[in-house]
mmCIF file of C-alpha atoms and ligand atoms in Angstrom:
data_model
loop_
_atom_site.group_PDB
_atom_site.id
_atom_site.type_symbol
_atom_site.label_atom_id
_atom_site.label_comp_id
_atom_site.label_asym_id
_atom_site.label_seq_id
_atom_site.Cartn_x
_atom_site.Cartn_y
_atom_site.Cartn_z
ATOM 1 C CA MET J 1 0.052 -0.010 0.035
ATOM 2 C CA LYS J 2 1.294 3.527 -0.853
ATOM 3 C CA THR J 3 1.910 5.465 2.510
ATOM 4 C CA PRO J 4 0.852 8.889 2.186
ATOM 5 C CA ASN J 5 4.321 10.405 2.085
ATOM 6 C CA SER J 6 5.638 8.359 -0.551
ATOM 7 C CA ARG J 7 6.559 9.912 -3.892
ATOM 8 C CA PRO J 8 5.023 8.706 -7.181
ATOM 9 C CA VAL J 9 7.159 6.030 -8.520
ATOM 10 C CA VAL J 10 8.297 6.214 -12.176
ATOM 11 C CA LEU J 11 9.650 2.906 -13.592
ATOM 12 C CA CYS J 12 12.690 3.897 -16.114
ATOM 13 C CA MET J 13 13.748 1.557 -18.705
ATOM 14 C CA SER J 14 16.885 3.000 -20.018
ATOM 15 C CA GLY J 15 20.640 2.442 -20.679
ATOM 16 C CA HIS J 16 23.597 3.159 -18.199
ATOM 17 C CA ASP J 17 26.007 5.756 -19.252
ATOM 18 C CA PRO J 18 29.138 5.657 -17.097
ATOM 19 C CA SER J 19 29.726 9.387 -17.669
ATOM 20 C CA GLY J 20 26.710 10.155 -15.515
ATOM 21 C CA GLY J 21 25.431 12.637 -18.172
ATOM 22 C CA ALA J 22 22.682 10.661 -19.866
ATOM 23 C CA GLY J 23 20.814 7.303 -19.402
ATOM 24 C CA LEU J 24 19.452 6.158 -16.052
ATOM 25 C CA GLN J 25 21.436 8.800 -14.090
ATOM 26 C CA ALA J 26 19.809 11.481 -16.069
ATOM 27 C CA ASP J 27 16.488 9.896 -15.415
ATOM 28 C CA ILE J 28 17.058 9.418 -11.638
ATOM 29 C CA GLU J 29 18.299 13.013 -11.071
ATOM 30 C CA ALA J 30 15.655 14.580 -13.250
ATOM 31 C CA LEU J 31 12.841 12.658 -11.373
ATOM 32 C CA LEU J 32 14.248 13.376 -7.999
ATOM 33 C CA ALA J 33 14.218 17.220 -9.025
ATOM 34 C CA GLN J 34 10.351 16.839 -9.715
ATOM 35 C CA GLY J 35 9.493 15.076 -6.261
ATOM 36 C CA CYS J 36 9.208 11.541 -7.811
ATOM 37 C CA HIS J 37 10.844 8.193 -6.858
ATOM 38 C CA ALA J 38 12.692 6.639 -9.981
ATOM 39 C CA ALA J 39 12.963 3.077 -10.096
ATOM 40 C CA PRO J 40 15.775 2.166 -12.876
ATOM 41 C CA THR J 41 15.461 -1.002 -14.835
ATOM 42 C CA VAL J 42 18.589 -1.461 -16.802
ATOM 43 C CA THR J 43 18.180 -2.194 -20.565
ATOM 44 C CA ALA J 44 21.821 -1.818 -21.780
ATOM 45 C CA LEU J 45 25.378 -1.130 -20.829
ATOM 46 C CA THR J 46 27.219 1.473 -22.760
ATOM 47 C CA VAL J 47 30.874 2.389 -23.016
ATOM 48 C CA GLN J 48 31.177 6.243 -23.415
ATOM 49 C CA ASP J 49 32.122 9.559 -22.225
ATOM 50 C CA THR J 50 30.958 12.955 -22.715
ATOM 51 C CA VAL J 51 32.641 12.992 -26.402
ATOM 52 C CA ASN J 52 30.843 9.721 -27.613
ATOM 53 C CA VAL J 53 29.949 6.368 -27.138
ATOM 54 C CA SER J 54 32.277 3.511 -28.287
ATOM 55 C CA ASP J 55 30.299 0.373 -27.376
ATOM 56 C CA PHE J 56 27.053 -0.977 -25.901
ATOM 57 C CA ARG J 57 25.592 -4.234 -24.875
ATOM 58 C CA VAL J 58 21.966 -5.004 -24.392
ATOM 59 C CA LEU J 59 20.991 -6.964 -21.412
ATOM 60 C CA ASP J 60 19.258 -10.416 -21.814
ATOM 61 C CA ARG J 61 15.358 -10.153 -21.999
ATOM 62 C CA ASP J 62 14.953 -12.270 -18.752
ATOM 63 C CA TRP J 63 17.087 -9.992 -16.750
ATOM 64 C CA VAL J 64 15.018 -7.007 -18.093
ATOM 65 C CA LEU J 65 11.844 -8.540 -17.208
ATOM 66 C CA ALA J 66 12.950 -9.803 -13.944
ATOM 67 C CA GLN J 67 14.073 -6.399 -12.762
ATOM 68 C CA ALA J 68 10.720 -4.648 -13.980
ATOM 69 C CA ARG J 69 8.522 -7.398 -12.563
ATOM 70 C CA ALA J 70 10.230 -6.989 -9.148
ATOM 71 C CA VAL J 71 9.400 -3.278 -9.120
ATOM 72 C CA ILE J 72 5.610 -3.719 -10.324
ATOM 73 C CA ALA J 73 5.149 -6.406 -7.658
ATOM 74 C CA ASP J 74 6.310 -4.111 -5.000
ATOM 75 C CA MET J 75 5.515 -0.539 -5.802
ATOM 76 C CA PRO J 76 2.563 1.303 -7.449
ATOM 77 C CA VAL J 77 4.109 2.534 -10.831
ATOM 78 C CA ALA J 78 2.592 5.874 -11.683
ATOM 79 C CA ALA J 79 4.498 6.379 -15.024
ATOM 80 C CA VAL J 80 6.938 4.748 -17.262
ATOM 81 C CA LYS J 81 9.700 6.346 -19.022
ATOM 82 C CA LEU J 82 11.719 4.661 -21.921
ATOM 83 C CA GLY J 83 15.152 5.460 -23.081
ATOM 84 C CA MET J 84 17.687 3.510 -24.945
ATOM 85 C CA LEU J 85 16.309 0.158 -25.776
ATOM 86 C CA GLY J 86 19.045 -0.970 -28.038
ATOM 87 C CA SER J 87 17.386 -3.861 -29.838
ATOM 88 C CA VAL J 88 14.243 -4.887 -31.525
ATOM 89 C CA GLU J 89 13.885 -7.686 -29.048
ATOM 90 C CA MET J 90 13.910 -5.104 -26.183
ATOM 91 C CA VAL J 91 11.070 -3.385 -27.829
ATOM 92 C CA GLU J 92 8.901 -6.579 -27.328
ATOM 93 C CA THR J 93 10.199 -7.028 -23.792
ATOM 94 C CA VAL J 94 8.833 -3.401 -22.887
ATOM 95 C CA LEU J 95 5.471 -4.392 -24.571
ATOM 96 C CA GLU J 96 5.300 -7.264 -22.179
ATOM 97 C CA VAL J 97 6.135 -5.134 -19.272
ATOM 98 C CA MET J 98 3.332 -2.531 -20.215
ATOM 99 C CA SER J 99 0.920 -5.448 -20.541
ATOM 100 C CA GLN J 100 1.164 -5.536 -16.704
ATOM 101 C CA LEU J 101 0.690 -1.752 -16.400
ATOM 102 C CA PRO J 102 -2.646 -1.167 -18.366
ATOM 103 C CA GLY J 103 -3.300 2.654 -18.221
ATOM 104 C CA VAL J 104 -0.132 3.852 -16.881
ATOM 105 C CA PRO J 105 1.286 6.880 -18.703
ATOM 106 C CA LEU J 106 4.144 5.742 -21.047
ATOM 107 C CA VAL J 107 6.850 8.302 -22.277
ATOM 108 C CA CYS J 108 8.950 7.098 -24.961
ATOM 109 C CA ASP J 109 12.240 8.755 -25.770
ATOM 110 C CA PRO J 110 13.210 7.139 -29.054
ATOM 111 C CA VAL J 111 16.969 7.104 -28.422
ATOM 112 C CA LEU J 112 18.994 5.803 -31.418
ATOM 113 C CA ARG J 113 22.253 8.085 -31.158
ATOM 114 C CA ALA J 114 24.327 9.328 -28.395
ATOM 115 C CA GLY J 115 24.811 13.191 -28.549
ATOM 116 C CA GLY J 116 28.292 12.738 -30.023
ATOM 117 C CA GLY J 117 26.549 10.930 -33.036
ATOM 118 C CA GLY J 118 27.552 7.115 -32.041
ATOM 119 C CA SER J 119 24.999 4.548 -32.491
ATOM 120 C CA LEU J 120 22.914 3.369 -29.619
ATOM 121 C CA GLY J 121 20.667 1.016 -31.715
ATOM 122 C CA LYS J 122 20.084 0.362 -35.359
ATOM 123 C CA ASP J 123 17.368 2.324 -37.195
ATOM 124 C CA ASP J 124 15.220 -0.978 -37.156
ATOM 125 C CA VAL J 125 14.905 -0.447 -33.370
ATOM 126 C CA GLY J 126 13.315 2.911 -34.263
ATOM 127 C CA TYR J 127 10.939 1.314 -36.740
ATOM 128 C CA ALA J 128 9.891 -1.372 -34.138
ATOM 129 C CA MET J 129 9.166 1.269 -31.650
ATOM 130 C CA ARG J 130 7.113 3.166 -34.183
ATOM 131 C CA GLU J 131 5.148 -0.114 -35.273
ATOM 132 C CA ARG J 132 4.784 -1.790 -31.970
ATOM 133 C CA LEU J 133 5.529 0.800 -28.865
ATOM 134 C CA PHE J 134 3.747 4.006 -30.237
ATOM 135 C CA ALA J 135 0.399 2.650 -30.029
ATOM 136 C CA VAL J 136 0.840 1.931 -26.075
ATOM 137 C CA SER J 137 2.584 5.228 -25.532
ATOM 138 C CA THR J 138 1.182 8.406 -24.444
ATOM 139 C CA ILE J 139 3.874 10.500 -26.062
ATOM 140 C CA ALA J 140 7.129 10.212 -27.756
ATOM 141 C CA THR J 141 9.791 13.015 -27.517
ATOM 142 C CA PRO J 142 12.169 12.659 -30.600
ATOM 143 C CA ASN J 143 14.461 15.488 -31.535
ATOM 144 C CA LEU J 144 14.417 16.284 -35.256
ATOM 145 C CA PRO J 145 17.103 13.915 -36.400
ATOM 146 C CA GLU J 146 15.347 11.142 -34.598
ATOM 147 C CA ALA J 147 11.931 12.159 -35.951
ATOM 148 C CA ARG J 148 13.378 12.067 -39.460
ATOM 149 C CA ILE J 149 14.657 8.350 -38.946
ATOM 150 C CA LEU J 150 11.324 7.228 -37.597
ATOM 151 C CA ALA J 151 9.369 8.867 -40.260
ATOM 152 C CA GLU J 152 11.815 7.670 -42.819
ATOM 153 C CA LEU J 153 12.117 11.204 -44.200
ATOM 154 C CA PRO J 154 15.883 12.327 -44.167
ATOM 155 C CA GLN J 155 15.229 15.828 -45.107
ATOM 156 C CA GLY J 156 11.714 16.066 -43.608
ATOM 157 C CA SER J 157 10.609 19.137 -41.696
ATOM 158 C CA ALA J 158 9.058 18.552 -38.117
ATOM 159 C CA ASP J 159 5.541 19.116 -39.594
ATOM 160 C CA GLU J 160 6.265 16.473 -42.464
ATOM 161 C CA CYS J 161 7.745 14.083 -39.884
ATOM 162 C CA ALA J 162 4.671 14.381 -37.508
ATOM 163 C CA GLU J 163 2.106 14.042 -40.437
ATOM 164 C CA LYS J 164 3.824 10.626 -41.025
ATOM 165 C CA LEU J 165 4.065 9.578 -37.272
ATOM 166 C CA LEU J 166 0.711 10.638 -35.586
ATOM 167 C CA PRO J 167 -1.217 7.759 -37.179
ATOM 168 C CA PHE J 168 1.063 5.813 -34.981
ATOM 169 C CA ILE J 169 0.883 7.801 -31.629
ATOM 170 C CA GLU J 170 -1.478 10.053 -29.920
ATOM 171 C CA HIS J 171 0.909 12.879 -28.877
ATOM 172 C CA LEU J 172 4.384 13.689 -30.402
ATOM 173 C CA LEU J 173 6.773 16.216 -29.091
ATOM 174 C CA ILE J 174 9.706 17.065 -31.677
ATOM 175 C CA THR J 175 12.189 18.982 -30.049
ATOM 176 C CA GLY J 176 14.039 21.627 -31.810
ATOM 177 C CA GLY J 177 17.290 21.829 -30.423
ATOM 178 C CA HIS J 178 19.012 20.537 -33.785
ATOM 179 C CA GLY J 179 16.882 22.945 -35.927
ATOM 180 C CA ASP J 180 18.141 25.872 -37.590
ATOM 181 C CA GLU J 181 15.838 28.578 -36.460
ATOM 182 C CA ALA J 182 17.209 31.487 -34.176
ATOM 183 C CA GLU J 183 15.008 30.421 -31.367
ATOM 184 C CA VAL J 184 14.344 26.789 -30.479
ATOM 185 C CA HIS J 185 11.184 25.730 -31.464
ATOM 186 C CA ASN J 186 9.592 22.639 -29.649
ATOM 187 C CA ARG J 187 6.376 21.546 -31.523
ATOM 188 C CA LEU J 188 3.759 19.226 -29.783
ATOM 189 C CA TYR J 189 1.288 17.660 -32.294
ATOM 190 C CA CYS J 190 -1.670 15.845 -30.955
ATOM 191 C CA ARG J 191 -3.784 13.274 -32.884
ATOM 192 C CA ASP J 192 -6.979 15.403 -32.065
ATOM 193 C CA GLY J 193 -5.503 17.989 -34.422
ATOM 194 C CA SER J 194 -4.222 20.381 -31.765
ATOM 195 C CA ARG J 195 -0.844 21.704 -31.857
ATOM 196 C CA HIS J 196 1.320 23.839 -29.636
ATOM 197 C CA THR J 197 4.549 25.431 -30.105
ATOM 198 C CA PHE J 198 6.873 26.171 -27.235
ATOM 199 C CA THR J 199 9.917 28.655 -28.053
ATOM 200 C CA CYS J 200 12.802 28.975 -25.828
ATOM 201 C CA ALA J 201 16.251 30.905 -26.289
ATOM 202 C CA ARG J 202 18.890 28.913 -27.964
ATOM 203 C CA LEU J 203 21.698 28.190 -25.968
ATOM 204 C CA PRO J 204 25.463 27.937 -27.030
ATOM 205 C CA GLY J 205 27.166 24.566 -26.913
ATOM 206 C CA SER J 206 25.783 20.941 -27.144
ATOM 207 C CA TYR J 207 24.587 18.819 -24.222
ATOM 208 C CA HIS J 208 24.708 15.208 -23.201
ATOM 209 C CA GLY J 209 21.639 13.891 -21.645
ATOM 210 C CA SER J 210 19.195 16.791 -22.565
ATOM 211 C CA GLY J 211 16.750 14.409 -24.214
ATOM 212 C CA CYS J 212 16.786 11.878 -21.174
ATOM 213 C CA THR J 213 16.293 14.842 -18.977
ATOM 214 C CA LEU J 214 13.116 16.077 -20.848
ATOM 215 C CA ALA J 215 11.503 12.655 -21.209
ATOM 216 C CA SER J 216 11.939 11.683 -17.574
ATOM 217 C CA THR J 217 10.722 14.864 -16.406
ATOM 218 C CA LEU J 218 7.825 14.614 -18.416
ATOM 219 C CA ALA J 219 6.933 11.244 -17.239
ATOM 220 C CA GLY J 220 7.514 12.495 -13.609
ATOM 221 C CA ARG J 221 4.885 15.400 -14.257
ATOM 222 C CA LEU J 222 2.451 12.810 -15.604
ATOM 223 C CA ALA J 223 2.976 10.545 -12.579
ATOM 224 C CA LEU J 224 2.345 13.788 -10.489
ATOM 225 C CA GLY J 225 -1.175 14.135 -12.155
ATOM 226 C CA GLU J 226 -0.220 17.085 -14.240
ATOM 227 C CA GLU J 227 -2.110 17.476 -17.537
ATOM 228 C CA LEU J 228 -0.439 16.619 -20.770
ATOM 229 C CA VAL J 229 0.163 19.978 -22.351
ATOM 230 C CA SER J 230 0.994 21.668 -19.167
ATOM 231 C CA ALA J 231 3.414 18.699 -18.142
ATOM 232 C CA VAL J 232 5.109 19.246 -21.698
ATOM 233 C CA LYS J 233 5.552 22.772 -20.884
ATOM 234 C CA SER J 234 6.847 22.083 -17.377
ATOM 235 C CA ALA J 235 9.312 19.460 -18.721
ATOM 236 C CA LEU J 236 10.507 21.956 -21.386
ATOM 237 C CA ASP J 237 11.035 24.879 -18.899
ATOM 238 C CA TYR J 238 12.859 22.599 -16.304
ATOM 239 C CA THR J 239 15.184 21.161 -18.962
ATOM 240 C CA TRP J 240 15.865 24.565 -20.349
ATOM 241 C CA ARG J 241 17.202 25.562 -16.883
ATOM 242 C CA THR J 242 19.337 22.437 -16.522
ATOM 243 C CA LEU J 243 21.160 23.392 -19.958
ATOM 244 C CA ARG J 244 21.392 27.025 -18.856
ATOM 245 C CA ASP J 245 23.284 25.895 -15.709
ATOM 246 C CA ALA J 246 25.182 22.930 -17.366
ATOM 247 C CA GLU J 247 28.541 21.964 -16.195
ATOM 248 C CA GLU J 248 31.476 20.832 -18.188
ATOM 249 C CA PRO J 249 32.710 17.846 -16.330
ATOM 250 C CA GLY J 250 34.710 16.182 -19.085
ATOM 251 C CA HIS J 251 36.308 16.871 -22.408
ATOM 252 C CA GLY J 252 33.242 16.928 -24.521
ATOM 253 C CA GLN J 253 29.447 17.882 -24.173
ATOM 254 C CA TYR J 254 28.185 19.742 -21.423
ATOM 255 C CA VAL J 255 25.974 17.884 -18.762
ATOM 256 C CA PRO J 256 22.799 19.407 -17.513
ATOM 257 C CA ARG J 257 22.721 20.498 -13.925
ATOM 258 C CA ARG J 258 19.431 18.804 -12.867
ATOM 259 C CA LEU J 259 19.808 19.138 -9.004
ATOM 260 C CA PRO J 260 20.941 21.755 -6.666
ATOM 261 C CA LEU J 261 24.760 21.943 -6.303
ATOM 262 C CA ASP J 262 24.769 20.996 -2.542
ATOM 263 C CA PHE J 263 22.305 18.909 -0.705
ATOM 264 C CA SER J 264 24.370 18.664 2.444
ATOM 265 C CA GLN J 265 22.707 21.308 4.734
HETATM 266 N N1 PLP D 301 20.549 6.754 -23.054
HETATM 267 C C1 PLP D 301 21.784 6.278 -22.893
HETATM 268 C C2 PLP D 301 22.238 5.245 -22.183
HETATM 269 C C3 PLP D 301 22.855 7.251 -23.380
HETATM 270 O O1 PLP D 301 23.997 6.890 -23.149
HETATM 271 C C4 PLP D 301 22.467 8.503 -24.303
HETATM 272 C C5 PLP D 301 23.428 9.283 -24.668
HETATM 273 O O2 PLP D 301 24.545 9.062 -24.859
HETATM 274 C C6 PLP D 301 21.071 8.624 -24.378
HETATM 275 C C7 PLP D 301 20.124 7.976 -23.784
HETATM 276 C C8 PLP D 301 20.495 9.761 -25.191
HETATM 277 O O3 PLP D 301 21.251 10.985 -24.862
HETATM 278 P P1 PLP D 301 20.625 12.425 -25.089
HETATM 279 O O4 PLP D 301 19.628 12.764 -24.015
HETATM 280 O O5 PLP D 301 21.763 13.352 -24.991
HETATM 281 O O6 PLP D 301 19.897 12.271 -26.372
#
């Protein structure tokens, strides 16, 4: 039974990034900052730093299922966040997990590349997400390069990608950090025909774990009961602040500052 003082639990199914900038650590930090409890199920291990990824290994299906089932049997899961899945088989594994969580909001971050450009899964993984996972997802949060892969439109605009993808999913947030507009345009497309554009100032530099931060925050906001459009706006605003305050712990991309500097007082 959920005790009155326990925070909403968000089940995260993502990869581990040993640099701590992206992946499950990003999920945990972003969710803590929203007042949620993160339950991290590892889908894959990666070898990477803040510059790029050099290798990854997807965990066995049985191990992933066992992790998620242990959490589901023990805690009331209020939302699920998907990050790196790494293989088509993992897409099927997630579907099996979601069959045990009917009605629970699902935020799908279709991770296929690290910020440095290295692969975190073949394009087939993205197609399997589109064909199989989008139907059970509340929202997907691709950046424009990811949306182009998912829509199989290599030069497509956000609008063109959305038109191709909306038959598969109810809500689609295409982030504009990789776009060429002076301000960043983040576009939310809804199957009911409504659209919302959220603009923010473009920050200099490139960031490691920004997509993970956004998708986890959004899952956390939905877990807290926030309505979808408001939750998207809250998640974009929080993510922008983490980028504005980003640190440079390594030799590559900046890492979002998701938590206050000092918790010790
Ligand atoms: N998940 C894992 C495990 C990763 O290693 C990365 C990037 O390196 C990502 C997700 C995606 O990161 P970003 O939020 O920068 O798109």
